[in-house]
Short mmCIF file of C-alpha atoms in Angstrom, two decimals:
data_model
loop_
_atom_site.label_atom_id
_atom_site.label_comp_id
_atom_site.label_asym_id
_atom_site.label_seq_id
_atom_site.Cartn_x
_atom_site.Cartn_y
_atom_site.Cartn_z
CA MET A 1 -27.34 -6.00 20.72
CA THR A 2 -24.73 -8.28 19.00
CA ARG A 3 -21.54 -6.91 18.11
CA VAL A 4 -19.33 -8.40 15.24
CA VAL A 5 -15.53 -8.24 15.81
CA VAL A 6 -13.11 -9.37 13.15
CA VAL A 7 -9.61 -10.18 14.23
CA THR A 8 -7.51 -9.52 10.91
CA SER A 9 -3.91 -8.70 9.95
CA GLY A 10 -3.32 -8.89 6.20
CA LYS A 11 0.05 -10.64 6.89
CA GLY A 12 0.21 -14.39 7.98
CA GLY A 13 1.59 -15.99 10.99
CA VAL A 14 1.22 -12.85 13.42
CA GLY A 15 -1.23 -14.31 15.71
CA LYS A 16 -4.77 -13.75 14.63
CA THR A 17 -6.09 -17.36 15.55
CA THR A 18 -4.02 -17.21 18.79
CA THR A 19 -5.67 -13.67 19.37
CA SER A 20 -9.01 -14.83 18.22
CA ALA A 21 -8.99 -17.75 20.59
CA SER A 22 -7.85 -15.81 23.76
CA PHE A 23 -10.05 -12.80 22.85
CA ALA A 24 -13.07 -14.92 22.58
CA SER A 25 -12.33 -16.92 25.68
CA GLY A 26 -11.51 -13.73 27.55
CA LEU A 27 -15.10 -12.28 26.52
CA ALA A 28 -16.64 -15.61 27.61
CA MET A 29 -14.88 -15.71 30.95
CA ARG A 30 -16.38 -12.15 31.68
CA GLY A 31 -19.83 -13.59 31.08
CA LYS A 32 -20.41 -12.43 27.52
CA LYS A 33 -21.92 -14.90 25.22
CA THR A 34 -19.51 -15.29 22.58
CA ALA A 35 -19.45 -17.30 19.27
CA VAL A 36 -16.07 -17.38 17.21
CA VAL A 37 -16.18 -18.26 13.67
CA ASP A 38 -13.23 -19.49 11.73
CA PHE A 39 -13.20 -17.90 8.18
CA ASP A 40 -10.02 -19.76 7.20
CA ILE A 41 -11.82 -22.35 4.91
CA GLY A 42 -9.70 -25.14 3.65
CA LEU A 43 -7.15 -24.44 6.55
CA ARG A 44 -8.91 -24.68 9.68
CA ASN A 45 -6.88 -24.20 12.71
CA LEU A 46 -8.93 -22.49 15.44
CA ASP A 47 -10.55 -25.67 16.76
CA LEU A 48 -7.19 -27.11 17.26
CA ILE A 49 -6.14 -24.02 19.35
CA LEU A 50 -9.21 -24.12 21.26
CA GLY A 51 -8.97 -27.75 21.89
CA CYS A 52 -12.19 -29.01 20.29
CA GLU A 53 -11.18 -30.43 16.97
CA ARG A 54 -12.35 -33.87 17.85
CA ARG A 55 -15.93 -32.57 18.34
CA VAL A 56 -16.23 -30.94 15.15
CA VAL A 57 -18.94 -32.80 13.01
CA TYR A 58 -20.50 -29.85 11.04
CA ASP A 59 -18.71 -26.83 9.84
CA PHE A 60 -19.30 -23.24 8.66
CA VAL A 61 -19.85 -24.22 4.99
CA ASN A 62 -22.15 -27.02 5.81
CA VAL A 63 -24.43 -24.44 7.61
CA ILE A 64 -24.20 -21.96 4.75
CA GLN A 65 -25.06 -24.78 2.15
CA GLY A 66 -27.86 -25.97 4.31
CA ASP A 67 -26.45 -29.46 4.88
CA ALA A 68 -26.64 -28.93 8.80
CA LYS A 69 -28.41 -26.66 11.13
CA LEU A 70 -26.45 -23.97 12.89
CA SER A 71 -27.26 -25.54 16.40
CA GLN A 72 -25.73 -28.90 15.14
CA ALA A 73 -22.48 -27.14 13.95
CA LEU A 74 -22.05 -24.89 16.80
CA VAL A 75 -19.39 -26.53 19.32
CA ARG A 76 -19.68 -25.43 23.07
CA ASP A 77 -16.41 -24.98 24.70
CA LYS A 78 -15.67 -27.64 27.43
CA ARG A 79 -14.27 -25.01 29.73
CA ASN A 80 -16.71 -22.21 29.29
CA GLU A 81 -20.41 -22.51 28.48
CA ASN A 82 -20.54 -18.88 27.05
CA LEU A 83 -18.30 -19.75 24.39
CA ALA A 84 -19.27 -21.42 21.03
CA ILE A 85 -17.09 -22.30 18.13
CA LEU A 86 -18.01 -22.50 14.64
CA ALA A 87 -15.31 -24.22 12.62
CA ALA A 88 -14.09 -23.64 9.23
CA SER A 89 -14.51 -26.45 6.65
CA GLN A 90 -11.20 -28.36 5.93
CA THR A 91 -12.16 -29.68 2.52
CA LYS A 92 -13.92 -27.06 0.73
CA ASP A 93 -12.38 -23.99 -0.70
CA LYS A 94 -12.99 -20.49 0.22
CA ASP A 95 -15.34 -19.69 -2.69
CA ALA A 96 -17.89 -21.54 -0.67
CA LEU A 97 -18.38 -18.47 1.43
CA LYS A 98 -21.16 -16.40 -0.15
CA GLU A 99 -22.16 -13.06 1.39
CA GLU A 100 -25.94 -13.92 1.98
CA GLY A 101 -24.77 -17.25 3.45
CA VAL A 102 -22.71 -15.59 5.98
CA LYS A 103 -25.44 -12.96 6.52
CA ALA A 104 -27.81 -15.65 7.24
CA VAL A 105 -25.63 -17.22 9.87
CA PHE A 106 -24.94 -14.03 11.51
CA ASP A 107 -28.50 -13.17 11.67
CA GLU A 108 -29.19 -16.54 13.23
CA LEU A 109 -26.42 -16.15 15.84
CA ARG A 110 -27.97 -12.75 16.62
CA GLU A 111 -31.46 -14.26 17.18
CA MET A 112 -29.59 -16.90 19.58
CA GLY A 113 -28.70 -13.97 21.72
CA PHE A 114 -24.92 -13.86 21.31
CA ASP A 115 -23.26 -10.63 22.74
CA TYR A 116 -20.38 -10.86 20.30
CA ILE A 117 -19.66 -12.66 17.07
CA VAL A 118 -15.57 -12.92 16.65
CA CYS A 119 -14.45 -13.47 13.08
CA ASP A 120 -11.19 -15.16 13.03
CA SER A 121 -9.87 -13.94 9.43
CA PRO A 122 -7.39 -15.81 7.16
CA ALA A 123 -4.32 -14.07 5.90
CA GLY A 124 -4.18 -12.07 2.56
CA ILE A 125 -6.87 -9.64 1.26
CA GLU A 126 -8.77 -11.80 -0.85
CA GLY A 127 -12.53 -13.60 -0.51
CA GLY A 128 -12.23 -15.09 2.79
CA ALA A 129 -10.50 -12.06 4.53
CA LEU A 130 -13.03 -9.83 2.84
CA MET A 131 -15.99 -11.83 3.90
CA ALA A 132 -14.49 -11.87 7.51
CA LEU A 133 -14.52 -8.26 7.81
CA ARG A 134 -17.58 -7.43 5.80
CA PHE A 135 -20.21 -7.29 8.68
CA ALA A 136 -17.71 -5.99 11.23
CA ASP A 137 -18.66 -3.49 13.76
CA GLU A 138 -15.21 -3.58 15.23
CA ALA A 139 -11.91 -4.96 14.29
CA LEU A 140 -8.76 -6.13 15.98
CA VAL A 141 -5.86 -5.52 13.61
CA VAL A 142 -3.03 -7.82 14.72
CA THR A 143 0.63 -7.14 13.95
CA ASN A 144 4.19 -7.91 14.78
CA PRO A 145 6.72 -5.07 15.66
CA GLU A 146 8.24 -5.28 12.22
CA VAL A 147 7.95 -3.20 9.11
CA SER A 148 6.16 -5.78 6.56
CA ALA A 149 3.54 -6.69 8.98
CA VAL A 150 2.90 -3.19 10.07
CA ARG A 151 2.47 -2.10 6.28
CA ASP A 152 0.16 -5.27 5.66
CA ALA A 153 -1.85 -4.04 8.71
CA ASP A 154 -2.12 -0.52 7.33
CA ARG A 155 -3.36 -2.02 3.76
CA MET A 156 -6.01 -3.97 5.68
CA LEU A 157 -7.04 -1.07 7.59
CA GLY A 158 -7.70 0.75 4.14
CA ILE A 159 -9.70 -2.21 3.07
CA ILE A 160 -11.68 -1.98 6.14
CA ASP A 161 -12.48 1.53 5.64
CA SER A 162 -13.47 0.81 1.81
CA LYS A 163 -14.95 -2.74 1.79
CA SER A 164 -16.97 -3.15 5.09
CA LEU A 165 -20.68 -2.85 4.81
CA ARG A 166 -20.53 0.01 7.29
CA ALA A 167 -18.14 1.74 4.99
CA GLU A 168 -20.31 1.06 2.04
CA GLN A 169 -23.50 2.05 3.62
CA GLY A 170 -21.99 5.27 5.04
CA LEU A 171 -22.59 4.30 8.53
CA GLU A 172 -20.40 5.00 11.62
CA PRO A 173 -17.06 3.46 10.35
CA VAL A 174 -15.76 0.29 11.92
CA LYS A 175 -14.03 0.79 15.19
CA GLU A 176 -10.33 -0.39 15.12
CA HIS A 177 -8.33 -1.48 17.67
CA LEU A 178 -4.37 -2.31 17.50
CA VAL A 179 -3.08 -5.49 18.92
CA ILE A 180 0.92 -5.94 18.77
CA THR A 181 2.11 -9.49 19.39
CA ARG A 182 5.43 -11.02 19.87
CA TYR A 183 6.67 -7.90 21.58
CA VAL A 184 10.15 -7.98 23.06
CA PRO A 185 10.65 -4.84 24.96
CA LYS A 186 14.30 -5.40 25.13
CA ARG A 187 14.86 -5.53 21.40
CA ALA A 188 12.54 -2.65 20.87
CA ASN A 189 14.81 -0.63 23.32
CA LYS A 190 17.85 -1.56 21.47
CA GLY A 191 16.35 -0.52 18.27
CA GLU A 192 16.12 -4.06 16.73
CA MET A 193 12.53 -3.89 16.42
CA LEU A 194 9.76 -1.25 16.17
CA GLY A 195 8.60 0.06 19.43
CA HIS A 196 4.99 -0.16 20.18
CA ALA A 197 4.73 3.79 19.96
CA ASP A 198 6.30 3.75 16.63
CA VAL A 199 3.78 0.97 15.35
CA GLN A 200 1.03 3.03 16.65
CA GLU A 201 2.26 6.34 15.09
CA LEU A 202 2.47 4.50 11.81
CA LEU A 203 -1.05 2.94 11.91
CA ASN A 204 -2.51 5.77 13.98
CA ILE A 205 -5.18 3.68 15.53
CA PRO A 206 -5.37 3.13 19.53
CA ILE A 207 -3.70 0.37 21.16
CA LEU A 208 -5.98 -2.26 22.61
CA GLY A 209 -2.98 -4.65 23.74
CA VAL A 210 0.76 -5.54 23.40
CA ILE A 211 1.46 -9.08 23.87
CA PRO A 212 4.98 -10.10 24.83
CA GLU A 213 6.69 -12.95 22.99
CA SER A 214 6.39 -16.13 25.17
CA GLU A 215 7.01 -19.68 24.97
CA VAL A 216 3.85 -20.37 26.59
CA VAL A 217 2.09 -19.52 23.27
CA LEU A 218 3.37 -22.58 21.51
CA GLU A 219 2.89 -25.04 24.52
CA CYS A 220 -0.72 -23.65 24.67
CA SER A 221 -1.08 -24.21 20.95
CA ASN A 222 -0.21 -27.58 21.23
CA GLN A 223 -2.37 -28.40 24.19
CA GLY A 224 -5.26 -26.72 22.67
CA THR A 225 -5.83 -24.27 25.44
CA PRO A 226 -6.23 -20.61 24.76
CA VAL A 227 -3.21 -18.58 26.11
CA ILE A 228 -5.38 -16.45 28.11
CA LEU A 229 -5.76 -19.46 30.47
CA ALA A 230 -2.14 -19.92 30.96
CA ASP A 231 -2.16 -18.58 34.63
CA GLY A 232 0.40 -16.32 35.49
CA SER A 233 2.24 -15.92 32.41
CA PRO A 234 2.81 -12.40 30.95
CA ALA A 235 1.16 -13.35 27.64
CA ALA A 236 -1.89 -14.61 29.48
CA ARG A 237 -2.09 -11.23 31.66
CA ALA A 238 -1.51 -9.10 28.68
CA TYR A 239 -4.57 -10.93 26.87
CA ASP A 240 -6.53 -10.49 29.90
CA ASP A 241 -5.72 -6.51 29.97
CA MET A 242 -6.82 -6.52 26.35
CA VAL A 243 -10.08 -8.12 27.01
CA ALA A 244 -10.71 -5.90 29.81
CA ARG A 245 -9.80 -2.65 27.71
CA PHE A 246 -12.14 -3.82 25.00
CA LEU A 247 -14.93 -3.73 27.52
CA GLY A 248 -14.22 -0.30 28.45
CA GLU A 249 -11.93 -0.74 31.50
CA GLU A 250 -8.84 1.33 31.87
CA ARG A 251 -5.67 -0.39 32.28
CA PRO A 252 -2.09 0.88 31.66
CA LEU A 253 0.07 -0.97 29.14
CA ARG A 254 2.41 -3.74 31.06
CA PHE A 255 5.12 -5.76 29.61
CA ILE A 256 6.57 -2.84 27.58
CA ASN A 257 9.05 -1.39 30.16
CA GLY A 258 11.99 0.55 29.58
CA ASP A 259 10.48 3.10 27.27
CA ALA A 260 12.99 5.83 27.87
CA SER A 261 15.46 4.94 25.66
CA PRO A 262 15.34 5.92 21.94
CA SER A 263 13.37 3.67 19.55
CA LEU A 264 14.51 2.66 16.22
CA TRP A 265 12.03 5.09 14.68
CA LYS A 266 13.65 7.95 16.52
CA ARG A 267 16.96 6.83 15.63
CA LEU A 268 16.20 6.60 11.91
CA PHE A 269 14.54 9.72 11.74
CA GLY A 270 15.72 11.93 14.39
CA GLY A 271 12.64 12.10 16.81
CA MET B 1 29.61 35.14 -19.43
CA THR B 2 26.69 36.28 -18.12
CA LYS B 3 23.46 34.24 -17.48
CA ARG B 4 20.83 35.68 -20.11
CA ARG B 5 17.12 35.11 -19.00
CA ARG B 6 15.33 33.13 -21.57
CA ARG B 7 12.77 34.92 -23.70
CA VAL B 8 10.53 32.05 -24.14
CA VAL B 9 9.70 29.28 -21.64
CA ILE B 10 7.19 26.44 -22.33
CA LYS B 11 5.15 25.57 -19.18
CA GLY B 12 2.22 23.33 -18.33
CA SER B 13 -1.01 24.96 -17.43
CA SER B 14 -4.57 24.46 -16.40
CA LEU B 15 -6.85 27.47 -17.75
CA PRO B 16 -10.65 27.78 -17.05
CA VAL B 17 -11.94 26.31 -20.11
CA LEU B 18 -15.24 24.25 -20.20
CA ARG B 19 -15.67 20.76 -21.07
CA ILE B 20 -18.92 20.10 -22.78
CA VAL B 21 -19.68 16.32 -22.72
CA VAL B 22 -21.91 15.38 -25.35
CA ARG B 23 -23.82 12.00 -24.62
CA ASP B 24 -26.49 11.73 -27.35
CA GLY B 25 -25.73 12.71 -30.87
CA ASP B 26 -29.13 14.42 -31.82
CA ALA B 27 -27.94 17.70 -33.14
CA SER B 28 -31.24 19.69 -32.99
CA ALA B 29 -31.94 18.70 -29.55
CA LEU B 30 -28.35 19.32 -28.58
CA ARG B 31 -28.80 22.94 -29.86
CA LYS B 32 -31.76 23.47 -27.78
CA GLU B 33 -30.13 22.15 -24.64
CA VAL B 34 -27.33 24.31 -24.76
CA ALA B 35 -29.53 27.24 -25.60
CA ASP B 36 -31.73 26.31 -22.60
CA THR B 37 -28.78 25.98 -20.20
CA ILE B 38 -27.39 29.41 -21.13
CA GLU B 39 -30.91 31.12 -20.64
CA ASN B 40 -31.14 29.38 -17.31
CA GLY B 41 -28.90 31.73 -15.58
CA ARG B 42 -25.63 30.34 -16.89
CA PRO B 43 -24.47 33.38 -18.95
CA MET B 44 -20.89 32.14 -18.66
CA LEU B 45 -21.50 29.82 -21.37
CA ALA B 46 -22.27 32.24 -23.90
CA GLU B 47 -18.99 33.00 -25.56
CA ALA B 48 -17.09 30.62 -23.38
CA ILE B 49 -14.07 28.67 -24.68
CA ALA B 50 -14.95 24.97 -24.48
CA VAL B 51 -13.48 21.81 -25.30
CA LEU B 52 -16.15 19.40 -27.00
CA ASP B 53 -15.89 15.87 -25.31
CA LEU B 54 -17.28 13.38 -27.63
CA ARG B 55 -15.91 10.20 -25.91
CA GLU B 56 -19.11 9.16 -23.85
CA ARG B 57 -21.40 9.65 -26.76
CA GLN B 58 -23.65 6.57 -27.19
CA ALA B 59 -25.47 7.08 -30.75
CA ARG B 60 -23.14 7.49 -33.61
CA GLU B 61 -25.78 8.29 -36.37
CA VAL B 62 -24.96 11.93 -36.28
CA GLY B 63 -21.38 12.84 -37.02
CA ALA B 64 -19.12 14.74 -34.97
CA ARG B 65 -19.02 17.58 -37.18
CA GLU B 66 -22.52 18.33 -36.98
CA ILE B 67 -22.29 18.48 -33.26
CA VAL B 68 -19.43 20.97 -33.56
CA ASP B 69 -21.54 23.04 -35.61
CA ALA B 70 -24.67 22.83 -33.25
CA VAL B 71 -22.54 23.90 -30.41
CA ARG B 72 -20.85 26.88 -32.29
CA ASP B 73 -24.28 28.01 -33.27
CA THR B 74 -25.17 28.65 -29.55
CA GLY B 75 -22.27 31.00 -29.15
CA VAL B 76 -19.88 28.84 -27.29
CA ARG B 77 -16.33 28.80 -29.05
CA VAL B 78 -14.99 25.48 -29.47
CA ALA B 79 -11.25 25.26 -28.98
CA ALA B 80 -10.73 21.49 -29.43
CA VAL B 81 -12.33 18.19 -29.93
CA LEU B 82 -11.87 15.13 -27.56
CA ILE B 83 -12.43 11.84 -29.33
CA GLY B 84 -12.01 8.15 -27.92
CA ASP B 85 -12.20 6.57 -31.38
CA ALA B 86 -9.43 7.36 -34.11
CA SER B 87 -12.08 6.60 -36.84
CA GLU B 88 -13.94 10.07 -36.15
CA ARG B 89 -10.52 11.77 -36.75
CA ASP B 90 -11.23 11.97 -40.48
CA LEU B 91 -14.93 13.69 -40.00
CA LEU B 92 -13.26 16.68 -38.03
CA THR B 93 -10.31 17.52 -40.35
CA GLY B 94 -12.23 19.97 -42.41
CA LEU B 95 -13.12 22.14 -39.36
CA ASP B 96 -9.53 23.19 -38.51
CA LEU B 97 -9.84 22.29 -35.00
CA PRO B 98 -7.12 20.47 -32.81
CA VAL B 99 -8.33 16.91 -32.27
CA ILE B 100 -7.43 15.31 -29.07
CA GLU B 101 -7.62 11.54 -28.88
CA ALA B 102 -7.70 10.19 -25.25
CA GLN B 103 -9.12 7.07 -23.62
CA SER B 104 -12.59 7.94 -21.90
CA PRO B 105 -12.01 8.28 -18.09
CA GLN B 106 -13.78 5.40 -16.40
CA GLN B 107 -15.48 7.49 -13.89
CA ALA B 108 -16.16 10.34 -16.41
CA THR B 109 -19.82 10.43 -15.27
CA GLU B 110 -19.06 11.08 -11.85
CA GLN B 111 -17.26 14.10 -12.24
CA PRO B 112 -19.26 17.25 -11.21
CA ALA B 113 -20.12 19.50 -14.22
CA GLU B 114 -18.56 22.42 -12.46
CA PRO B 115 -15.45 22.05 -10.74
CA ASP B 116 -16.13 22.56 -6.90
CA LEU B 117 -13.22 24.95 -5.93
CA ALA B 118 -13.61 24.77 -1.96
CA PRO B 119 -10.51 22.44 -0.59
CA ALA B 120 -10.99 19.03 -0.21
CA TYR B 121 -10.89 17.87 3.42
CA LEU B 122 -9.39 14.49 4.43
CA THR B 123 -10.19 13.47 7.80
CA ARG B 124 -9.63 9.65 7.89
CA PRO B 125 -6.06 8.25 7.77
CA LEU B 126 -4.84 7.46 4.16
CA ARG B 127 -3.78 3.80 4.16
CA SER B 128 -1.26 1.96 2.31
CA GLY B 129 -2.80 1.06 -1.34
CA GLN B 130 -4.96 3.92 -1.13
CA ARG B 131 -5.24 7.15 -3.25
CA PHE B 132 -6.80 10.29 -2.71
CA TYR B 133 -7.13 12.86 -5.66
CA ALA B 134 -8.32 16.50 -4.92
CA GLN B 135 -9.38 17.33 -8.49
CA GLY B 136 -8.98 20.77 -9.50
CA ARG B 137 -8.52 21.84 -5.96
CA ASP B 138 -6.39 22.04 -2.86
CA VAL B 139 -6.71 19.46 -0.01
CA VAL B 140 -6.45 20.20 3.67
CA VAL B 141 -5.19 16.94 5.40
CA ALA B 142 -6.13 16.30 9.04
CA ALA B 143 -5.12 12.72 9.36
CA PRO B 144 -1.97 11.24 8.73
CA THR B 145 -1.09 9.29 5.33
CA SER B 146 0.80 6.10 5.32
CA ARG B 147 3.59 4.65 3.43
CA GLY B 148 2.58 3.17 0.25
CA SER B 149 -0.65 5.73 -0.18
CA GLU B 150 -0.77 8.39 -2.74
CA LEU B 151 -2.11 11.92 -2.05
CA ILE B 152 -2.68 13.98 -5.17
CA ALA B 153 -4.07 17.24 -5.81
CA ASP B 154 -4.26 19.61 -8.71
CA GLY B 155 -3.77 22.45 -6.24
CA SER B 156 -1.67 22.78 -2.92
CA ILE B 157 -1.54 20.20 0.03
CA TYR B 158 -1.83 21.43 3.72
CA ALA B 159 -1.29 18.75 6.23
CA PHE B 160 -1.75 19.07 9.80
CA SER B 161 -0.24 15.71 10.39
CA SER B 162 2.54 13.43 8.97
CA LEU B 163 2.80 12.77 5.31
CA ARG B 164 4.26 9.54 4.39
CA GLY B 165 3.85 7.69 0.92
CA ARG B 166 3.84 9.75 -2.13
CA VAL B 167 2.61 13.26 -2.27
CA LEU B 168 2.03 15.15 -5.46
CA ALA B 169 0.68 18.74 -5.71
CA GLY B 170 0.04 20.74 -8.75
CA ALA B 171 -0.65 17.55 -10.42
CA SER B 172 -1.93 19.03 -13.60
CA GLY B 173 0.79 21.47 -13.97
CA ASN B 174 0.18 24.32 -11.55
CA ALA B 175 3.78 25.26 -10.49
CA SER B 176 2.65 27.63 -7.85
CA ALA B 177 1.30 24.77 -5.80
CA CYS B 178 2.99 23.95 -2.66
CA ILE B 179 3.09 21.18 0.15
CA VAL B 180 2.93 22.16 3.90
CA ALA B 181 3.08 19.46 6.29
CA SER B 182 3.53 19.35 10.13
CA HIS B 183 5.77 16.61 9.62
CA LEU B 184 7.11 15.11 6.09
CA ASP B 185 8.51 11.64 5.83
CA ALA B 186 7.42 11.05 2.31
CA GLU B 187 8.83 8.47 -0.10
CA LEU B 188 8.15 10.83 -3.04
CA VAL B 189 7.41 14.38 -3.45
CA ALA B 190 6.47 16.23 -6.52
CA VAL B 191 5.01 19.85 -7.33
CA ALA B 192 3.96 20.24 -11.10
CA GLY B 193 5.51 17.04 -12.34
CA VAL B 194 9.10 17.98 -10.62
CA TYR B 195 9.60 15.13 -8.20
CA ARG B 196 12.19 13.91 -5.81
CA ILE B 197 12.53 10.43 -4.16
CA PHE B 198 13.69 9.92 -0.56
CA GLU B 199 15.49 7.39 1.04
CA ALA B 200 15.19 6.82 4.69
CA ASP B 201 17.81 9.39 5.92
CA ASP B 202 17.35 11.97 3.51
CA LEU B 203 14.67 14.08 5.30
CA LYS B 204 16.61 14.07 8.61
CA ALA B 205 18.19 17.19 7.91
CA LEU B 206 14.73 18.86 7.93
CA GLY B 207 14.10 17.63 11.36
CA SER B 208 10.72 16.20 12.68
CA GLY B 209 9.14 19.85 12.43
CA PRO B 210 6.75 21.43 9.80
CA VAL B 211 8.16 21.52 6.29
CA SER B 212 7.19 23.52 3.17
CA VAL B 213 7.80 21.90 -0.29
CA GLY B 214 7.39 24.40 -3.49
CA LEU B 215 9.15 25.14 -6.74
CA SER B 216 11.71 27.89 -7.15
CA LEU B 217 12.66 29.35 -10.33
CA GLU B 218 16.47 29.00 -11.16
CA ALA B 219 18.23 31.78 -13.13
CA ASP B 220 18.28 29.67 -16.29
CA GLY B 221 14.47 29.44 -16.13
CA SER B 222 14.45 25.78 -14.81
CA GLU B 223 12.32 24.80 -11.99
CA ARG B 224 13.79 23.27 -8.89
CA LEU B 225 11.88 21.51 -5.91
CA THR B 226 12.81 23.31 -2.85
CA LEU B 227 12.34 21.73 0.73
CA ALA B 228 12.52 24.15 3.68
CA SER B 229 12.07 23.34 7.55
CA LEU B 230 9.46 26.06 8.84
CA ALA B 231 10.53 27.97 12.07
CA PRO B 232 9.71 25.55 14.78
CA SER B 233 6.81 26.68 16.62
CA PRO B 234 5.95 25.27 20.01
CA TYR B 235 2.44 24.45 18.93
CA MET B 236 3.69 22.24 16.35
CA GLN B 237 6.30 20.25 18.10
CA ARG B 238 5.87 16.48 17.85
CA ARG B 239 6.04 14.43 20.93
#
């Protein structure tokens, strides 16, 4: 059965697209047939991050409007045949996404036997972001260890709880996972940024992954390679752990060392 | 000079007064419907005190005055009339009834006819931007509330979790309402309209353990919000 996973955050620039690319690649590497869909209509980026921008002929909006078949628009990843990319339109605006159209595309992806549909959400809480989470079974909520990103993530969790199809139909709620990116353990320990435990306490959903801040991320983006493929780098290993945990494996959190000293939260509120 | 206890104190209240919502204006049908309802095992309606809510009325052929008479004929004592439109005020002046003019609540049709007095139970986290209102009752909270959320109850709030954001008990004036939380880190706390806002460090003195909030009566009759740390129990300690 196909699972729909939305990667979302509320705030921009926290690493949704980077996480979507690595998450989808990671699932594909583990043999799951995965389609990753860019919902950021008008500001398409996912194809760049995955290094397939030159092969995008038709996009998501073309399929919804009936100008192209889904099979024509899906771009197969060069590195892994289990991964397919459906790019966003660069020319249309976000109003081109209609619920019936998105549903029809997802139904077709289900019929094609995909195990996972990963929805890369745009920032904000308007049309595109709502459409990305509409059909979700699970959600990866991406945040940085800073208060504004955490507040926006909290707001987004509230929207998932009220605006998703599962919430409206009273089905089992969307399963929510926390992904903390750009984490610098040293600074968290010094109280300069929120610790991962603080973020988790504020948002109250289980941590799926803590991705350390890394120079590799920028290099990978520029080269069009998902971070998870940057062998040996801590960020790549953290993303690999994240995918493994998502698929049910137990793995302890890495790259968070030095938890013993008091966190910002404890200092502020006397833990 | 000795402090003298005030003889008259003005306070808000929420008394058990029924609200009869009239949706159609036909007086004879209304008379029959109210009489039927009383006969069908709802004797509390006979001689009850009620506020007549005419704000959702569709047809306007029958005047508000005739409706008041129809309801009175069934034995219900009308204490006041709620209207949404100022033009009806003139029709009611001869009745010697207080007329309350108020905008019709958007979700008036969703409100249960009788208040459900069992406490509301909140099991999902209340997120930033979300509001939960326990109308006419207490609320038991089993999931944390976030900064930027609003938790409101007409009764008391009992939280087995962290309360952040705005927390308002006794929202319709119940001064005996209280807030008990296993951890309080709120931006604003209010009981019966008496509120306090907190900066980041203000609640530090209360520690991270359970806290109670209530109104206490000062010697001069004024009410003051009192926050107290409850004796730490090993079962309630946070990590």
